Coordinates of C-alpha atoms and ligand atoms in Angstrom, one line a residue:
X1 CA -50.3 -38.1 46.4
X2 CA -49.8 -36.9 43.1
X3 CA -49.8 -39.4 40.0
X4 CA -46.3 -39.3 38.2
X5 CA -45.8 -37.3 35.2
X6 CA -48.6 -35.0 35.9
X7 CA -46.4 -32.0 36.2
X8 CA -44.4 -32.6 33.7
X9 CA -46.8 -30.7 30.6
X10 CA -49.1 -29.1 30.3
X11 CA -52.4 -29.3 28.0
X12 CA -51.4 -27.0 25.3
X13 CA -48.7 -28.9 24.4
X14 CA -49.7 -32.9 25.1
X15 CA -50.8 -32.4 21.1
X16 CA -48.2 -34.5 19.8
X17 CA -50.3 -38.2 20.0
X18 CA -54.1 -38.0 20.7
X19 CA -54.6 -38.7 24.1
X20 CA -56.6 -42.1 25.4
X21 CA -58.8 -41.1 28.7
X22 CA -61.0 -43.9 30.1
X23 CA -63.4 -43.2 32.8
X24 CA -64.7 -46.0 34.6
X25 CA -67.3 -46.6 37.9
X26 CA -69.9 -48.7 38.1
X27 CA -73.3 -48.3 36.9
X28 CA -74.3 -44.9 37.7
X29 CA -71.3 -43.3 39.0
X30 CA -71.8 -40.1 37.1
X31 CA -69.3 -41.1 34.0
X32 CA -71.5 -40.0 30.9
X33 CA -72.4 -37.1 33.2
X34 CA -68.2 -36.6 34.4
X35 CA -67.3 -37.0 30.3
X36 CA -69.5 -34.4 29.0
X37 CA -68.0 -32.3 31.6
X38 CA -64.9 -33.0 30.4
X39 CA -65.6 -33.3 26.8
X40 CA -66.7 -29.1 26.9
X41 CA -63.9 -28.1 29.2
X42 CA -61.7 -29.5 26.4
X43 CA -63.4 -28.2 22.9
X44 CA -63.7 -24.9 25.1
X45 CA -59.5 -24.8 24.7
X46 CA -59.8 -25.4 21.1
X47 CA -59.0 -29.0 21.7
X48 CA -61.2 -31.6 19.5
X49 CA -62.6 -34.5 21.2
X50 CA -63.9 -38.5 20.4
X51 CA -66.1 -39.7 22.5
X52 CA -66.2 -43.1 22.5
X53 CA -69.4 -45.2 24.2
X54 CA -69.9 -48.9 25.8
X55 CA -72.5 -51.2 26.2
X56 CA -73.2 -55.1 26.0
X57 CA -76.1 -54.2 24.2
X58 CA -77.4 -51.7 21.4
X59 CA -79.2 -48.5 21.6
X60 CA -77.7 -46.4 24.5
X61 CA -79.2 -43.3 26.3
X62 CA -75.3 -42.6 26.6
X63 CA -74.8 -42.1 23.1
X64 CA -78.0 -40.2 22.5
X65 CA -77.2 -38.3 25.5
X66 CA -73.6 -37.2 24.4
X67 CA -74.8 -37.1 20.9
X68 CA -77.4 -34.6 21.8
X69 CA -74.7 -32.1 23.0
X70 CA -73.1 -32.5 19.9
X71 CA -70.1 -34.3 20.6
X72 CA -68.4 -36.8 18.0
X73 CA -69.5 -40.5 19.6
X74 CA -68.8 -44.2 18.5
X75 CA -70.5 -46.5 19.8
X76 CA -69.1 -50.1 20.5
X77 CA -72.3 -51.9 21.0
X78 CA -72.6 -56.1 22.3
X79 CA -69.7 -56.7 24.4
X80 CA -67.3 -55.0 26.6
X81 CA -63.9 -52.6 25.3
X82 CA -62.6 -55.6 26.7
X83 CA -63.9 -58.2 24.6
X84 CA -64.3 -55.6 21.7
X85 CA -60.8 -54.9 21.8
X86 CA -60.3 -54.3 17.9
X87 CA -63.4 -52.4 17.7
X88 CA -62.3 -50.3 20.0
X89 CA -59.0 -49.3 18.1
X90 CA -61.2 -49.0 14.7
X91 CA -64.2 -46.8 16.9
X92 CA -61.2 -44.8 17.6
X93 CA -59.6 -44.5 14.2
X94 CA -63.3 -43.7 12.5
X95 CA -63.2 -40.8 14.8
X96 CA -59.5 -39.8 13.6
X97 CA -60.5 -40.2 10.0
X98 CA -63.5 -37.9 10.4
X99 CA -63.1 -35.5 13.4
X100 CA -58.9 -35.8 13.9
X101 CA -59.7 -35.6 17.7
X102 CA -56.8 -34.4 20.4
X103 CA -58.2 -36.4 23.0
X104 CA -60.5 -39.4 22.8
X105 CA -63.0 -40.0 26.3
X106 CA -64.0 -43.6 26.5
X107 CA -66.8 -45.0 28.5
X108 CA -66.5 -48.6 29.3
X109 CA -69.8 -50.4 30.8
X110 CA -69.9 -49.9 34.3
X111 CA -70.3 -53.5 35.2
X112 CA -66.7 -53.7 33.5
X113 CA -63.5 -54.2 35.2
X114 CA -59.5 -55.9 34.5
X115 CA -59.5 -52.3 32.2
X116 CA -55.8 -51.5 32.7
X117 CA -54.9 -55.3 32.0
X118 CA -57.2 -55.5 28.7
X119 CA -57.4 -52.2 27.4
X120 CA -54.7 -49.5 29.1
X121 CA -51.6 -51.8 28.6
X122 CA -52.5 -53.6 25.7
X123 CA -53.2 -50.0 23.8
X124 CA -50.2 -48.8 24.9
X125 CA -48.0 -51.9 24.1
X126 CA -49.3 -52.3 20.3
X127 CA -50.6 -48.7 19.5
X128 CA -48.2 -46.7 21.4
X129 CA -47.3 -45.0 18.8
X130 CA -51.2 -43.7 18.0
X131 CA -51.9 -43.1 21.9
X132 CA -51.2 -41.6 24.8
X133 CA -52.7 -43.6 27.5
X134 CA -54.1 -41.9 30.6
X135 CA -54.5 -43.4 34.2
X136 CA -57.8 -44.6 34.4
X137 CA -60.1 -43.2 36.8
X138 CA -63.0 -44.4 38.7
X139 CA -65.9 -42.7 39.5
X140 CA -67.8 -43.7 42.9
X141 CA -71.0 -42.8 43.7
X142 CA -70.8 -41.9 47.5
X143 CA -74.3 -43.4 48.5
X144 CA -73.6 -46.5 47.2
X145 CA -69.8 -46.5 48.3
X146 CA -70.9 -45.6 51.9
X147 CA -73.2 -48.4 52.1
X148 CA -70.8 -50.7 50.7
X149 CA -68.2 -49.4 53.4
X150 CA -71.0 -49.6 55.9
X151 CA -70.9 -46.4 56.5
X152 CA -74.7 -45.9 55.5
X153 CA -77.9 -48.4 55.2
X154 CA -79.8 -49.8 52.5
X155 CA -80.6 -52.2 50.0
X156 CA -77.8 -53.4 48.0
X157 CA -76.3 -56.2 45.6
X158 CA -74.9 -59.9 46.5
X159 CA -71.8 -60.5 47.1
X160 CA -70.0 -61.7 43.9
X161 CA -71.6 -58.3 41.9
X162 CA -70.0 -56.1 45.0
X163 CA -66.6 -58.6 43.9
X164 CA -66.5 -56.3 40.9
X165 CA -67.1 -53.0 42.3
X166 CA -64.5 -53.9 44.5
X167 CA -62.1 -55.0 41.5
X168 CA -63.2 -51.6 39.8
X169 CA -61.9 -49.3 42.8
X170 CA -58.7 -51.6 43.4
X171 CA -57.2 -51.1 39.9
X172 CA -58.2 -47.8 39.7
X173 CA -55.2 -44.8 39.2
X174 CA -57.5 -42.4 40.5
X175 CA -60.7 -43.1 42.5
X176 CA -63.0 -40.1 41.7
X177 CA -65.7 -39.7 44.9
X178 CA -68.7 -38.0 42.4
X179 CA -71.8 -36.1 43.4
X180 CA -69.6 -34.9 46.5
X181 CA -72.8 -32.4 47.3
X182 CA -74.9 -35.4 48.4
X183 CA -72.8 -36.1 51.1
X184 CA -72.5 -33.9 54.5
X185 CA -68.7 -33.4 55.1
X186 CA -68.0 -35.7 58.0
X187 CA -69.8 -38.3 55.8
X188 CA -67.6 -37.1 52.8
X189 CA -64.7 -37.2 55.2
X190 CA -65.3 -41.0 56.4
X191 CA -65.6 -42.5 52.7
X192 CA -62.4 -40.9 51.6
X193 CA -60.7 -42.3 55.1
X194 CA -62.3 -45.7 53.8
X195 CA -61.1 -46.2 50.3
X196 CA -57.7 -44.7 51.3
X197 CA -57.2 -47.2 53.9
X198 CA -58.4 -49.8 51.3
X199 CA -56.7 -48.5 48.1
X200 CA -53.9 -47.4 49.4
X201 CA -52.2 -47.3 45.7
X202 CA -55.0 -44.8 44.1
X203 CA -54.9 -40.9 44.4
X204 CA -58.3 -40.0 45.9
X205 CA -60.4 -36.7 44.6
X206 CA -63.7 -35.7 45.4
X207 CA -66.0 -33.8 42.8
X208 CA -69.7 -32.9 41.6
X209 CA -69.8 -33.8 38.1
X210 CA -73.1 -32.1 38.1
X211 CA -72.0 -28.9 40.3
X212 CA -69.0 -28.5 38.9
X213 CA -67.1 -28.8 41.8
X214 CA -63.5 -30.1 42.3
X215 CA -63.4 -30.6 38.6
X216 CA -60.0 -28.9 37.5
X217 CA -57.1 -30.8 39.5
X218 CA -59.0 -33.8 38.4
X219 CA -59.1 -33.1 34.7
X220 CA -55.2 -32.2 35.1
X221 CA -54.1 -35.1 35.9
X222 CA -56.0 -37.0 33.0
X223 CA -55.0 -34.7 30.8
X224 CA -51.4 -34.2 31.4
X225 CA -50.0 -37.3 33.5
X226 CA -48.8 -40.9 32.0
X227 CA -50.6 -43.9 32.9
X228 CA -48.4 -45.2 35.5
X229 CA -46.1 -48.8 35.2
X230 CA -48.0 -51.1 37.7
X231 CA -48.4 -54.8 37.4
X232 CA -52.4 -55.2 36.7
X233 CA -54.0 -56.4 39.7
X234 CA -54.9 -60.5 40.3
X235 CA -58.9 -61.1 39.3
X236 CA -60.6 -64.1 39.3
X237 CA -62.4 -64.2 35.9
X238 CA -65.2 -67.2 37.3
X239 CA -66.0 -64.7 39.8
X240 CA -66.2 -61.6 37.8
X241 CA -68.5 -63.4 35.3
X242 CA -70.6 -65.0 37.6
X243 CA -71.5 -61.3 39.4
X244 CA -71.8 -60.3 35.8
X245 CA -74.1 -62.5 34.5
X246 CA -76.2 -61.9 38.0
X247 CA -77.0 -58.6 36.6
X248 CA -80.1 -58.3 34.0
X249 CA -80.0 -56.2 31.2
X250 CA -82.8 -54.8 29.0
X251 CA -82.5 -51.9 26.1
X252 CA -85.5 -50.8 24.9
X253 CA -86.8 -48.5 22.1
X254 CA -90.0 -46.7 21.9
X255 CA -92.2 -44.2 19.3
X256 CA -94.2 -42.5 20.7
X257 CA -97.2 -40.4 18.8
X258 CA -100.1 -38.4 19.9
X259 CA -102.7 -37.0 17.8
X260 CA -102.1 -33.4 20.2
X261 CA -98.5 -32.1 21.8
X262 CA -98.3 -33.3 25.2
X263 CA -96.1 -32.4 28.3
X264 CA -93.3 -35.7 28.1
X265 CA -91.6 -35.1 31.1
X266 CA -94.5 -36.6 33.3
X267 CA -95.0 -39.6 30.9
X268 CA -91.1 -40.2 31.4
X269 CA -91.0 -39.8 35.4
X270 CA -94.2 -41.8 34.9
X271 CA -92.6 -45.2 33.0
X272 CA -89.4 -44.6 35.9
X273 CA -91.1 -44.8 38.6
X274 CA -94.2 -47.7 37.6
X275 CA -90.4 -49.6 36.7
X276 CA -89.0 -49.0 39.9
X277 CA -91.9 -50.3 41.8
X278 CA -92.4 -53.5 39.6
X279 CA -88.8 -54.3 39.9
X280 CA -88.3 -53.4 43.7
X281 CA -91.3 -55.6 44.0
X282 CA -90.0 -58.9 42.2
X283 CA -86.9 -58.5 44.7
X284 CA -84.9 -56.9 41.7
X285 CA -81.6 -54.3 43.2
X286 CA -81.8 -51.9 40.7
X287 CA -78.1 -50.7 39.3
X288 CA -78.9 -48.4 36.4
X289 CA -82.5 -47.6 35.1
X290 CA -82.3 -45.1 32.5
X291 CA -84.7 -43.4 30.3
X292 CA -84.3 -40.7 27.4
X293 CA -86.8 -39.1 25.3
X294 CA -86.4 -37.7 22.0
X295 CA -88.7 -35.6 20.7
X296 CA -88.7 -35.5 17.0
X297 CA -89.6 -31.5 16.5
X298 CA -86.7 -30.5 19.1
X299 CA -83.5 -31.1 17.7
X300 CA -80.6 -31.1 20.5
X301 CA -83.4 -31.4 23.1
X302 CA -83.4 -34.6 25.1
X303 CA -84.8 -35.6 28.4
X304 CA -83.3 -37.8 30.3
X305 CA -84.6 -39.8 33.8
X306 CA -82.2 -41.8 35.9
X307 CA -82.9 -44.1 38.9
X308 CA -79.7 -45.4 40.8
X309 CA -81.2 -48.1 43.2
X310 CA -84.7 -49.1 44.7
X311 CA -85.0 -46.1 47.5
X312 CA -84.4 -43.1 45.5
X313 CA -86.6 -41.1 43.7
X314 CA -86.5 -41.0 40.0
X315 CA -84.8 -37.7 39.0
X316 CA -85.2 -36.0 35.5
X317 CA -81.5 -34.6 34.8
X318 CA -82.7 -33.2 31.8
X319 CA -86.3 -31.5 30.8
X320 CA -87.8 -30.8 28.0
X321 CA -88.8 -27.2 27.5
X322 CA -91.0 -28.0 24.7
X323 CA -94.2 -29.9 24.6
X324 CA -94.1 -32.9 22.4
X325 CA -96.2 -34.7 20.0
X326 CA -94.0 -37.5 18.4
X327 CA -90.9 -38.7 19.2
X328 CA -88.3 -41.6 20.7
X329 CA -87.8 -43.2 23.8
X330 CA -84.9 -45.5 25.0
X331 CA -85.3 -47.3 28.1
X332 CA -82.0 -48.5 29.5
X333 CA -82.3 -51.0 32.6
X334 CA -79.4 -52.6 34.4
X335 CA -80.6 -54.4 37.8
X336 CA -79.7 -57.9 39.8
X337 CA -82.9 -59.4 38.4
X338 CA -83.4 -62.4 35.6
X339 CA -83.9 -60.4 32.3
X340 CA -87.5 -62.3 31.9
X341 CA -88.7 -59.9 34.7
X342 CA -86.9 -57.2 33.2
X343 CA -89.4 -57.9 30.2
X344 CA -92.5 -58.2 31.8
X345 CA -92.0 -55.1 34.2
X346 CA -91.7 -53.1 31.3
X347 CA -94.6 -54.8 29.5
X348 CA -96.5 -54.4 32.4
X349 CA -95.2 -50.1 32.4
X350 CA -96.4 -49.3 29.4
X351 CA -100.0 -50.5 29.8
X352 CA -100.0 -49.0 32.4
X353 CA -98.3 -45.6 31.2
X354 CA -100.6 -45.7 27.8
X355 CA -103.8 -45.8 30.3
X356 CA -102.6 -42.5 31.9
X357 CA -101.7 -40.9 29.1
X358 CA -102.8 -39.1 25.6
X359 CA -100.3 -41.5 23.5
X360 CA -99.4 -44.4 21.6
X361 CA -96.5 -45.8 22.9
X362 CA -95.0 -48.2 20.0
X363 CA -92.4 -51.3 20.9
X364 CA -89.9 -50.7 18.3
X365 CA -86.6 -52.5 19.6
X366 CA -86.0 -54.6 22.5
X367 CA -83.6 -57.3 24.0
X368 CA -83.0 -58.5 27.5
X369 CA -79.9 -60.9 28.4
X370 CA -77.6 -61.5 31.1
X371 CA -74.1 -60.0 29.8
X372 CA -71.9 -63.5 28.8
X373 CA -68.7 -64.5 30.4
X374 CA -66.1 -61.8 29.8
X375 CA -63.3 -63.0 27.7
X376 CA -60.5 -60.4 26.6
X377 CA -58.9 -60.1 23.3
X378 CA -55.8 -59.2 25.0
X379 CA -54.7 -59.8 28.4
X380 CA -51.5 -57.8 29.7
X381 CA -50.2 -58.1 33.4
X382 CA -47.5 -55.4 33.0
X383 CA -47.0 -52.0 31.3
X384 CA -44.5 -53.8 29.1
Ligands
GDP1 N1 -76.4 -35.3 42.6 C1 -75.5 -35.6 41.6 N2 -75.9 -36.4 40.7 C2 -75.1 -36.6 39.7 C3 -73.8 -36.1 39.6 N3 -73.2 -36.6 38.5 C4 -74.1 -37.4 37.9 N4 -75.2 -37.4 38.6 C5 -76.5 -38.1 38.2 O1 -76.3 -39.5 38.4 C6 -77.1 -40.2 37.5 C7 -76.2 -41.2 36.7 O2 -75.3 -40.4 35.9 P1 -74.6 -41.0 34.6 O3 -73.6 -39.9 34.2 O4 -75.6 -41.5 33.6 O5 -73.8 -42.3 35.2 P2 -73.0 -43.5 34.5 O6 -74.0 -44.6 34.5 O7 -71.9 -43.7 35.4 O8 -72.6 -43.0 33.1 C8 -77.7 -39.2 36.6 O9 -79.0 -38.9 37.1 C9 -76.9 -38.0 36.8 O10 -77.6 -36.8 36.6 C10 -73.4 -35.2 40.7 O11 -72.2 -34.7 40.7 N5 -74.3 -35.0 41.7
MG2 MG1 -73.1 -43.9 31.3

């Protein structure tokens, strides 16, 4: 299936009105990882890009992550594009004013859904004339998808939190089955079966964000098709912020300083996986643990650990090349746990990471909260 409108131009001559692309997924999917892709297969045609990040909280390993490829970002911090409606139009407008982009990538929060209701439709009905709206795609993260499906075992989250994911895939215009690589093909083969029998309404692609794979018809059809006239699907707002407020939420900031340059790739693996035990202990289903470390000598160099549920092993997507001797971390934690735990685990980690290595590790910022009810600035059921 092919989404309308996709063959109808091509990218070197969509120029006319920036265009809007919003990749969504849940937490983890692969979206900062899929929009950096992105981002650099555009500026690598000339095209300038705004990259626009999410968060119901400040401080993101997104932004410094994107940032530290050097990429325009915004950053909409405390609330979802949603809620943040407005900013989202003046996030996008900055960007204009300074960097003129061609097409603006938006990351909404991954616990996010109702997008095409309260962000595609309304941008389109009151700032059509200053956007072309993509579909929206949704990244899935085939581990998690498959054990959602069944099709694989393991931990995962209660009910009214899978509500969302489920709301996620069904309004998507294009589900996007990510880190394809992970999966053996009959596996591969079984998850596509199941979300096509589920969503009938989506175009289905499979792709490594990471490998590179499958990534060209993909970005085609964001770049070149119209977001297509559906009515928005039906969604139960009590439900949706009930699984919301389920999951905790913790953004952290961190100096660190030593007195010699030290190897930080360790100390980060380190404070992942002393996290992942203390949380996987308290009973916590970890969505999203992410950690970044930014060493003040290096500029552009960033490491960056991610941990996608309790079973997996913390994996460093980025290392640094350089030893370091002071510098940043963020610590990013999205899990279905109270935010109180949240706090102590990571109390609790960095005693225990300062014992085991040649550091001071400094709290600089912190907060910990349970996102609130989501309440949209604009709420559209048809293209209109
Ligand atoms: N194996 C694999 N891992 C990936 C792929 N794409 C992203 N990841 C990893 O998945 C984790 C979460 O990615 P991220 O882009 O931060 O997800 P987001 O929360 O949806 O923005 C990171 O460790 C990425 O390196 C992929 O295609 N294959
Ligand atoms: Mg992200």
């Amino acid at each position: 299936m092919k989404i309308p409108g996709s063959e109808e131009s091509k990218i070197t001559n969509m120029t006319r009105l920036p265009r809007y692309i919003m990749i969504g997924g849940f937490l983890g999917a692969g979206k900062t990882t899929a929009v950096a892709r992105l981002a650099r297969h555009l500026t690598d045609q000339g095209l300038r890009v705004g990259l626009i990040t999410n968060d119901q909280g400040a401080q993101l390993v997104d932004t410094a992550n994107l940032s530290s490829r050097g990429f325009a970002v915004e950053e909409i911090p405390g609330g979802c594009f949603c809620c943040r409606f407005n900013s989202l139009v003046e996030a996008a407008r900055k960007l204009s004013r300074e960097t003129s982009p061609d097409v603006f990538i938006a990351e909404p929060v991954g616990s996010c859904t109702d997008l095409v209701a309260t962000v595609s439709y309304p941008l389109r009905r009151i700032y059509g004339n200053e956007f072309a709206i993509a579909p929206l795609s949704v990244l899935v993260d085939p581990m998690r998808a498959s054990k959602m499906f069944a099709l694989a075992e393991g931990s995962s989250f209660s009910e009214k939190v899978l509500y969302i994911y489920r709301k996620q895939l069904e309004e998507a215009d294009i589900i996007v089955i990510n880190k394809s690589e992970l999966l053996k093909p009959e596996q591969l083969k079984a998850l596509h079966t199941a979300l096509a029998v589920e969503f009938p309404a989506a175009v289905i692609l499979e792709i490594s964000a990471r490998q590179q794979l499958g990534l060209e018809p993909w970005f085609q059809q964001i770049t070149t098709a119209k977001l297509p006239a559906r009515t928005s699907m039906r969604i139960d707002y009590e439900i949706y912020a009930e699984g919301e407020a389920l999951l905790g939420w913790l953004n952290a900031t961190i100096n660190v300083s030593a007195t010699e340059p030290f190897d930080g790739n360790p100390l980060l693996q380190s404070l992942a996986s002393q996290l992942q035990g203390l949380l996987r202990d308290a009973g916590g289903e970890i969505a999203h643990l992410k950690i970044t470390m930014d060493p003040e000598e290096s500029i552009g160099e960033l490491a960056v650990v991610s941990v996608l549920g309790n079973e997996v092993v913390p994996e460093l997507s980025n290392e640094l090349e350089d030893l370091v001797q002071k510098g940043q971390i963020i610590v990013n934690i999205r899990a279905e746990v109270s935010p109180d735990i949240l706090e102590q685990s990571l109390q609790r980690t960095l005693s225990r990471v300062r014992e085991l290595f040649p550091c001071t590790l400094t709290l600089d910022h912190l907060e910990h909260f349970r996102p609130g009810k989501p309440q949209p600035t604009h709420r559209f059921t048809d293209a209109g």
